[in-house]
Amino acid sequence: MMLRMFMLALSMLSLAAAASAQQAPPRPSANRPPISQCQAVAQAVPGVTFARFDPSGVQLAQASSKEEVQIQYIGHSTFLITSPEGVTIATDYNGIYRPSMTPDVVTMNNAHSTHYTAHPDPAIKHVLHGWSDVPGEKADHKIQVGDVYIRNVTSDIRNRWGGGGLLQKDGNSIFIFEVAGLCIGHLGHLHYELTESQYAEIGRLDVLMVPVDGGLTMGTDSMSRIVKRLRSALILPMHQPHALEQFLVAFGPQFKIGYASDPVIRVSMRNLPRQPQILVPQGM
């Protein structure tokens, strides 16, 4: 009897260890490249809406600091993202809008000078260009920094003033940050509606940073179609405040609209809104 109970307990421990290994895959190493969980989930469950459920219905429910990502709008298209382990990322880092501290990672797009700088702070450990410096190639980033996995999906950019003609093929990158179970996407300076292939590459996005400007990137109708198709739980507008109201009215009652009450937006898997929400950050 004692032997049978011992074997049963050993079997249960083995099953628990196997389940734990499935839920928490090991971090990548030189022999184990990173795998995008956002792509994997989206491919396994096509067509699903990836909103998370907050029992209270309040966007800023309490969450443990170990699972909370902080997002602060710096200006234009620059957000400062801080992971639970303290990794800091500045999006569309440039010579005008910069966080007060030196981030660990910066991403850039070279549509024009408010989205990149040729002279980043040399103390920045990882400078990720959204374009390739090699003609005919495209940027391809798959990098793990602490508890954040960063990858990109490229898109073309046109003449800055919309005069027609391609300025640079694959000159923009949609950067995706996978951290604390969240998939956070920054559309950069997006000029064209996404293709089916690009949607597949992006996968699931829980939080979406989207440029609103009425036409410098894309018109409101086109941009709103992309937002609806991506089905993110939390949408953060950026870029041009003058076009914000025009962007907001493009969405029906299925989207809740709110205004951040704090400069820092705290997001976790457990407090994403039940209903897709466009949350206007302070400073926008």
PDB file of C-alpha atoms in Angstrom, residues 58-217:
ATOM      1  CA  VAL A  58     -12.377  49.055 -14.372  1.00  0.00           C
ATOM      2  CA  GLN A  59      -9.357  49.443 -16.640  1.00  0.00           C
ATOM      3  CA  LEU A  60      -6.903  50.126 -13.828  1.00  0.00           C
ATOM      4  CA  ALA A  61      -7.594  47.161 -11.530  1.00  0.00           C
ATOM      5  CA  GLN A  62      -4.941  46.200  -8.989  1.00  0.00           C
ATOM      6  CA  ALA A  63      -2.137  43.966 -10.218  1.00  0.00           C
ATOM      7  CA  SER A  64       1.068  42.620  -8.754  1.00  0.00           C
ATOM      8  CA  SER A  65       4.210  44.568  -9.641  1.00  0.00           C
ATOM      9  CA  LYS A  66       5.630  41.278 -10.955  1.00  0.00           C
ATOM     10  CA  GLU A  67       3.013  41.196 -13.719  1.00  0.00           C
ATOM     11  CA  GLU A  68       2.528  44.912 -14.347  1.00  0.00           C
ATOM     12  CA  VAL A  69       3.876  46.830 -17.342  1.00  0.00           C
ATOM     13  CA  GLN A  70       4.076  50.622 -17.075  1.00  0.00           C
ATOM     14  CA  ILE A  71       3.489  52.795 -20.147  1.00  0.00           C
ATOM     15  CA  GLN A  72       4.069  56.549 -20.182  1.00  0.00           C
ATOM     16  CA  TYR A  73       3.425  58.834 -23.136  1.00  0.00           C
ATOM     17  CA  ILE A  74       6.439  61.108 -23.700  1.00  0.00           C
ATOM     18  CA  GLY A  75       5.228  62.913 -26.809  1.00  0.00           C
ATOM     19  CA  HIS A  76       4.450  62.520 -30.528  1.00  0.00           C
ATOM     20  CA  SER A  77       5.061  58.766 -31.098  1.00  0.00           C
ATOM     21  CA  THR A  78       7.349  58.148 -28.141  1.00  0.00           C
ATOM     22  CA  PHE A  79       6.205  55.994 -25.236  1.00  0.00           C
ATOM     23  CA  LEU A  80       8.349  54.794 -22.361  1.00  0.00           C
ATOM     24  CA  ILE A  81       7.604  51.138 -21.576  1.00  0.00           C
ATOM     25  CA  THR A  82       8.892  49.683 -18.295  1.00  0.00           C
ATOM     26  CA  SER A  83       8.767  45.932 -17.743  1.00  0.00           C
ATOM     27  CA  PRO A  84       8.187  44.196 -14.380  1.00  0.00           C
ATOM     28  CA  GLU A  85      11.949  43.543 -14.167  1.00  0.00           C
ATOM     29  CA  GLY A  86      12.752  47.194 -14.899  1.00  0.00           C
ATOM     30  CA  VAL A  87      13.729  46.981 -18.590  1.00  0.00           C
ATOM     31  CA  THR A  88      12.999  50.384 -20.165  1.00  0.00           C
ATOM     32  CA  ILE A  89      12.097  50.917 -23.832  1.00  0.00           C
ATOM     33  CA  ALA A  90      11.510  54.195 -25.709  1.00  0.00           C
ATOM     34  CA  THR A  91       9.544  53.919 -28.949  1.00  0.00           C
ATOM     35  CA  ASP A  92      10.273  56.132 -31.982  1.00  0.00           C
ATOM     36  CA  TYR A  93      13.179  57.631 -30.047  1.00  0.00           C
ATOM     37  CA  ASN A  94      14.286  60.954 -31.562  1.00  0.00           C
ATOM     38  CA  GLY A  95      16.070  64.203 -30.925  1.00  0.00           C
ATOM     39  CA  ILE A  96      12.996  66.041 -29.663  1.00  0.00           C
ATOM     40  CA  TYR A  97      10.839  63.767 -27.488  1.00  0.00           C
ATOM     41  CA  ARG A  98      12.963  61.836 -25.010  1.00  0.00           C
ATOM     42  CA  PRO A  99      12.358  60.340 -21.574  1.00  0.00           C
ATOM     43  CA  SER A 100      14.183  61.917 -18.638  1.00  0.00           C
ATOM     44  CA  MET A 101      16.301  58.799 -18.149  1.00  0.00           C
ATOM     45  CA  THR A 102      18.426  56.714 -20.538  1.00  0.00           C
ATOM     46  CA  PRO A 103      16.378  53.706 -21.692  1.00  0.00           C
ATOM     47  CA  ASP A 104      17.831  50.237 -22.161  1.00  0.00           C
ATOM     48  CA  VAL A 105      16.262  49.870 -25.628  1.00  0.00           C
ATOM     49  CA  VAL A 106      15.101  52.364 -28.254  1.00  0.00           C
ATOM     50  CA  THR A 107      13.196  51.712 -31.460  1.00  0.00           C
ATOM     51  CA  MET A 108      13.127  54.098 -34.427  1.00  0.00           C
ATOM     52  CA  ASN A 109      11.475  54.671 -37.782  1.00  0.00           C
ATOM     53  CA  ASN A 110      13.003  56.982 -40.371  1.00  0.00           C
ATOM     54  CA  ALA A 111       9.919  58.513 -41.974  1.00  0.00           C
ATOM     55  CA  HIS A 112      11.235  61.843 -40.659  1.00  0.00           C
ATOM     56  CA  SER A 113      13.188  63.416 -37.824  1.00  0.00           C
ATOM     57  CA  THR A 114      10.547  63.184 -35.086  1.00  0.00           C
ATOM     58  CA  HIS A 115      10.748  59.384 -35.277  1.00  0.00           C
ATOM     59  CA  TYR A 116      14.500  58.740 -35.175  1.00  0.00           C
ATOM     60  CA  THR A 117      17.873  60.305 -34.475  1.00  0.00           C
ATOM     61  CA  ALA A 118      21.226  59.679 -36.097  1.00  0.00           C
ATOM     62  CA  HIS A 119      22.931  60.445 -32.790  1.00  0.00           C
ATOM     63  CA  PRO A 120      21.370  58.377 -30.005  1.00  0.00           C
ATOM     64  CA  ASP A 121      22.834  58.469 -26.510  1.00  0.00           C
ATOM     65  CA  PRO A 122      25.839  56.083 -26.593  1.00  0.00           C
ATOM     66  CA  ALA A 123      24.738  54.747 -23.177  1.00  0.00           C
ATOM     67  CA  ILE A 124      21.701  53.078 -24.786  1.00  0.00           C
ATOM     68  CA  LYS A 125      22.425  49.355 -24.945  1.00  0.00           C
ATOM     69  CA  HIS A 126      20.120  48.418 -27.828  1.00  0.00           C
ATOM     70  CA  VAL A 127      19.266  50.750 -30.735  1.00  0.00           C
ATOM     71  CA  LEU A 128      16.787  49.061 -33.084  1.00  0.00           C
ATOM     72  CA  HIS A 129      16.233  50.646 -36.480  1.00  0.00           C
ATOM     73  CA  GLY A 130      12.910  50.001 -38.158  1.00  0.00           C
ATOM     74  CA  TRP A 131      14.662  50.075 -41.517  1.00  0.00           C
ATOM     75  CA  SER A 132      17.698  48.259 -42.900  1.00  0.00           C
ATOM     76  CA  ASP A 133      20.918  50.081 -43.651  1.00  0.00           C
ATOM     77  CA  VAL A 134      21.609  47.485 -46.381  1.00  0.00           C
ATOM     78  CA  PRO A 135      19.878  48.259 -49.719  1.00  0.00           C
ATOM     79  CA  GLY A 136      17.376  45.593 -50.750  1.00  0.00           C
ATOM     80  CA  GLU A 137      17.083  44.103 -47.264  1.00  0.00           C
ATOM     81  CA  LYS A 138      14.626  44.744 -44.463  1.00  0.00           C
ATOM     82  CA  ALA A 139      15.102  45.085 -40.726  1.00  0.00           C
ATOM     83  CA  ASP A 140      14.680  41.834 -38.851  1.00  0.00           C
ATOM     84  CA  HIS A 141      14.754  42.029 -35.074  1.00  0.00           C
ATOM     85  CA  LYS A 142      14.247  39.144 -32.680  1.00  0.00           C
ATOM     86  CA  ILE A 143      15.879  40.055 -29.412  1.00  0.00           C
ATOM     87  CA  GLN A 144      15.408  39.154 -25.754  1.00  0.00           C
ATOM     88  CA  VAL A 145      16.279  41.880 -23.227  1.00  0.00           C
ATOM     89  CA  GLY A 146      15.616  40.786 -19.667  1.00  0.00           C
ATOM     90  CA  ASP A 147      11.960  39.813 -19.438  1.00  0.00           C
ATOM     91  CA  VAL A 148      11.041  41.441 -22.793  1.00  0.00           C
ATOM     92  CA  TYR A 149      11.079  39.777 -26.214  1.00  0.00           C
ATOM     93  CA  ILE A 150      11.146  42.338 -29.051  1.00  0.00           C
ATOM     94  CA  ARG A 151      10.438  41.676 -32.721  1.00  0.00           C
ATOM     95  CA  ASN A 152       9.304  43.690 -35.737  1.00  0.00           C
ATOM     96  CA  VAL A 153       7.140  43.517 -38.855  1.00  0.00           C
ATOM     97  CA  THR A 154       8.136  45.884 -41.673  1.00  0.00           C
ATOM     98  CA  SER A 155       5.973  48.024 -43.949  1.00  0.00           C
ATOM     99  CA  ASP A 156       6.651  50.540 -46.730  1.00  0.00           C
ATOM    100  CA  ILE A 157       6.753  54.323 -46.358  1.00  0.00           C
ATOM    101  CA  ARG A 158       5.766  56.842 -49.014  1.00  0.00           C
ATOM    102  CA  ASN A 159       6.622  60.473 -49.719  1.00  0.00           C
ATOM    103  CA  ARG A 160       6.284  62.431 -46.459  1.00  0.00           C
ATOM    104  CA  TRP A 161       3.664  64.842 -47.766  1.00  0.00           C
ATOM    105  CA  GLY A 162       1.515  62.179 -49.429  1.00  0.00           C
ATOM    106  CA  GLY A 163       2.514  63.279 -52.912  1.00  0.00           C
ATOM    107  CA  GLY A 164       2.590  59.715 -54.183  1.00  0.00           C
ATOM    108  CA  GLY A 165       5.506  57.459 -54.873  1.00  0.00           C
ATOM    109  CA  LEU A 166       7.380  55.079 -52.616  1.00  0.00           C
ATOM    110  CA  LEU A 167       9.997  56.685 -50.393  1.00  0.00           C
ATOM    111  CA  GLN A 168      11.432  53.457 -48.993  1.00  0.00           C
ATOM    112  CA  LYS A 169      10.359  49.842 -49.175  1.00  0.00           C
ATOM    113  CA  ASP A 170      10.240  48.294 -45.684  1.00  0.00           C
ATOM    114  CA  GLY A 171      11.209  51.676 -44.217  1.00  0.00           C
ATOM    115  CA  ASN A 172       8.802  51.415 -41.273  1.00  0.00           C
ATOM    116  CA  SER A 173       8.611  48.753 -38.598  1.00  0.00           C
ATOM    117  CA  ILE A 174       5.742  47.742 -36.373  1.00  0.00           C
ATOM    118  CA  PHE A 175       7.587  46.850 -33.178  1.00  0.00           C
ATOM    119  CA  ILE A 176       6.056  44.235 -30.894  1.00  0.00           C
ATOM    120  CA  PHE A 177       7.015  43.853 -27.244  1.00  0.00           C
ATOM    121  CA  GLU A 178       6.113  40.595 -25.524  1.00  0.00           C
ATOM    122  CA  VAL A 179       6.321  40.979 -21.760  1.00  0.00           C
ATOM    123  CA  ALA A 180       4.482  39.642 -18.681  1.00  0.00           C
ATOM    124  CA  GLY A 181       2.168  37.666 -20.947  1.00  0.00           C
ATOM    125  CA  LEU A 182       1.143  40.822 -22.838  1.00  0.00           C
ATOM    126  CA  CYS A 183       1.606  41.542 -26.547  1.00  0.00           C
ATOM    127  CA  ILE A 184       2.180  45.279 -27.017  1.00  0.00           C
ATOM    128  CA  GLY A 185       2.385  46.701 -30.550  1.00  0.00           C
ATOM    129  CA  HIS A 186       3.562  50.113 -31.810  1.00  0.00           C
ATOM    130  CA  LEU A 187       2.522  50.826 -35.408  1.00  0.00           C
ATOM    131  CA  GLY A 188       5.261  53.401 -35.975  1.00  0.00           C
ATOM    132  CA  HIS A 189       4.700  55.690 -38.967  1.00  0.00           C
ATOM    133  CA  LEU A 190       2.312  53.353 -40.792  1.00  0.00           C
ATOM    134  CA  HIS A 191       1.468  54.523 -44.331  1.00  0.00           C
ATOM    135  CA  TYR A 192      -0.388  51.584 -45.895  1.00  0.00           C
ATOM    136  CA  GLU A 193      -3.133  49.214 -44.818  1.00  0.00           C
ATOM    137  CA  LEU A 194      -1.750  45.895 -43.666  1.00  0.00           C
ATOM    138  CA  THR A 195      -1.746  42.791 -45.836  1.00  0.00           C
ATOM    139  CA  GLU A 196      -2.938  39.373 -44.709  1.00  0.00           C
ATOM    140  CA  SER A 197       0.690  38.311 -44.468  1.00  0.00           C
ATOM    141  CA  GLN A 198       1.500  41.238 -42.169  1.00  0.00           C
ATOM    142  CA  TYR A 199      -1.501  40.518 -39.944  1.00  0.00           C
ATOM    143  CA  ALA A 200      -0.297  36.925 -39.636  1.00  0.00           C
ATOM    144  CA  GLU A 201       3.234  38.085 -38.746  1.00  0.00           C
ATOM    145  CA  ILE A 202       1.920  40.465 -36.101  1.00  0.00           C
ATOM    146  CA  GLY A 203      -0.343  37.918 -34.420  1.00  0.00           C
ATOM    147  CA  ARG A 204      -2.206  38.905 -31.271  1.00  0.00           C
ATOM    148  CA  LEU A 205      -1.858  42.403 -29.808  1.00  0.00           C
ATOM    149  CA  ASP A 206      -3.373  43.150 -26.398  1.00  0.00           C
ATOM    150  CA  VAL A 207      -2.185  46.771 -26.361  1.00  0.00           C
ATOM    151  CA  LEU A 208      -1.938  48.838 -29.551  1.00  0.00           C
ATOM    152  CA  MET A 209      -0.192  52.211 -29.999  1.00  0.00           C
ATOM    153  CA  VAL A 210      -1.717  53.805 -33.079  1.00  0.00           C
ATOM    154  CA  PRO A 211      -0.843  57.042 -34.935  1.00  0.00           C
ATOM    155  CA  VAL A 212      -3.734  59.452 -35.443  1.00  0.00           C
ATOM    156  CA  ASP A 213      -3.197  62.430 -37.713  1.00  0.00           C
ATOM    157  CA  GLY A 214      -5.875  62.309 -40.411  1.00  0.00           C
ATOM    158  CA  GLY A 215      -3.496  61.658 -43.287  1.00  0.00           C
ATOM    159  CA  LEU A 216       0.195  62.234 -42.568  1.00  0.00           C
ATOM    160  CA  THR A 217       0.370  58.505 -41.937  1.00  0.00           C
TER     161      THR A 217
END
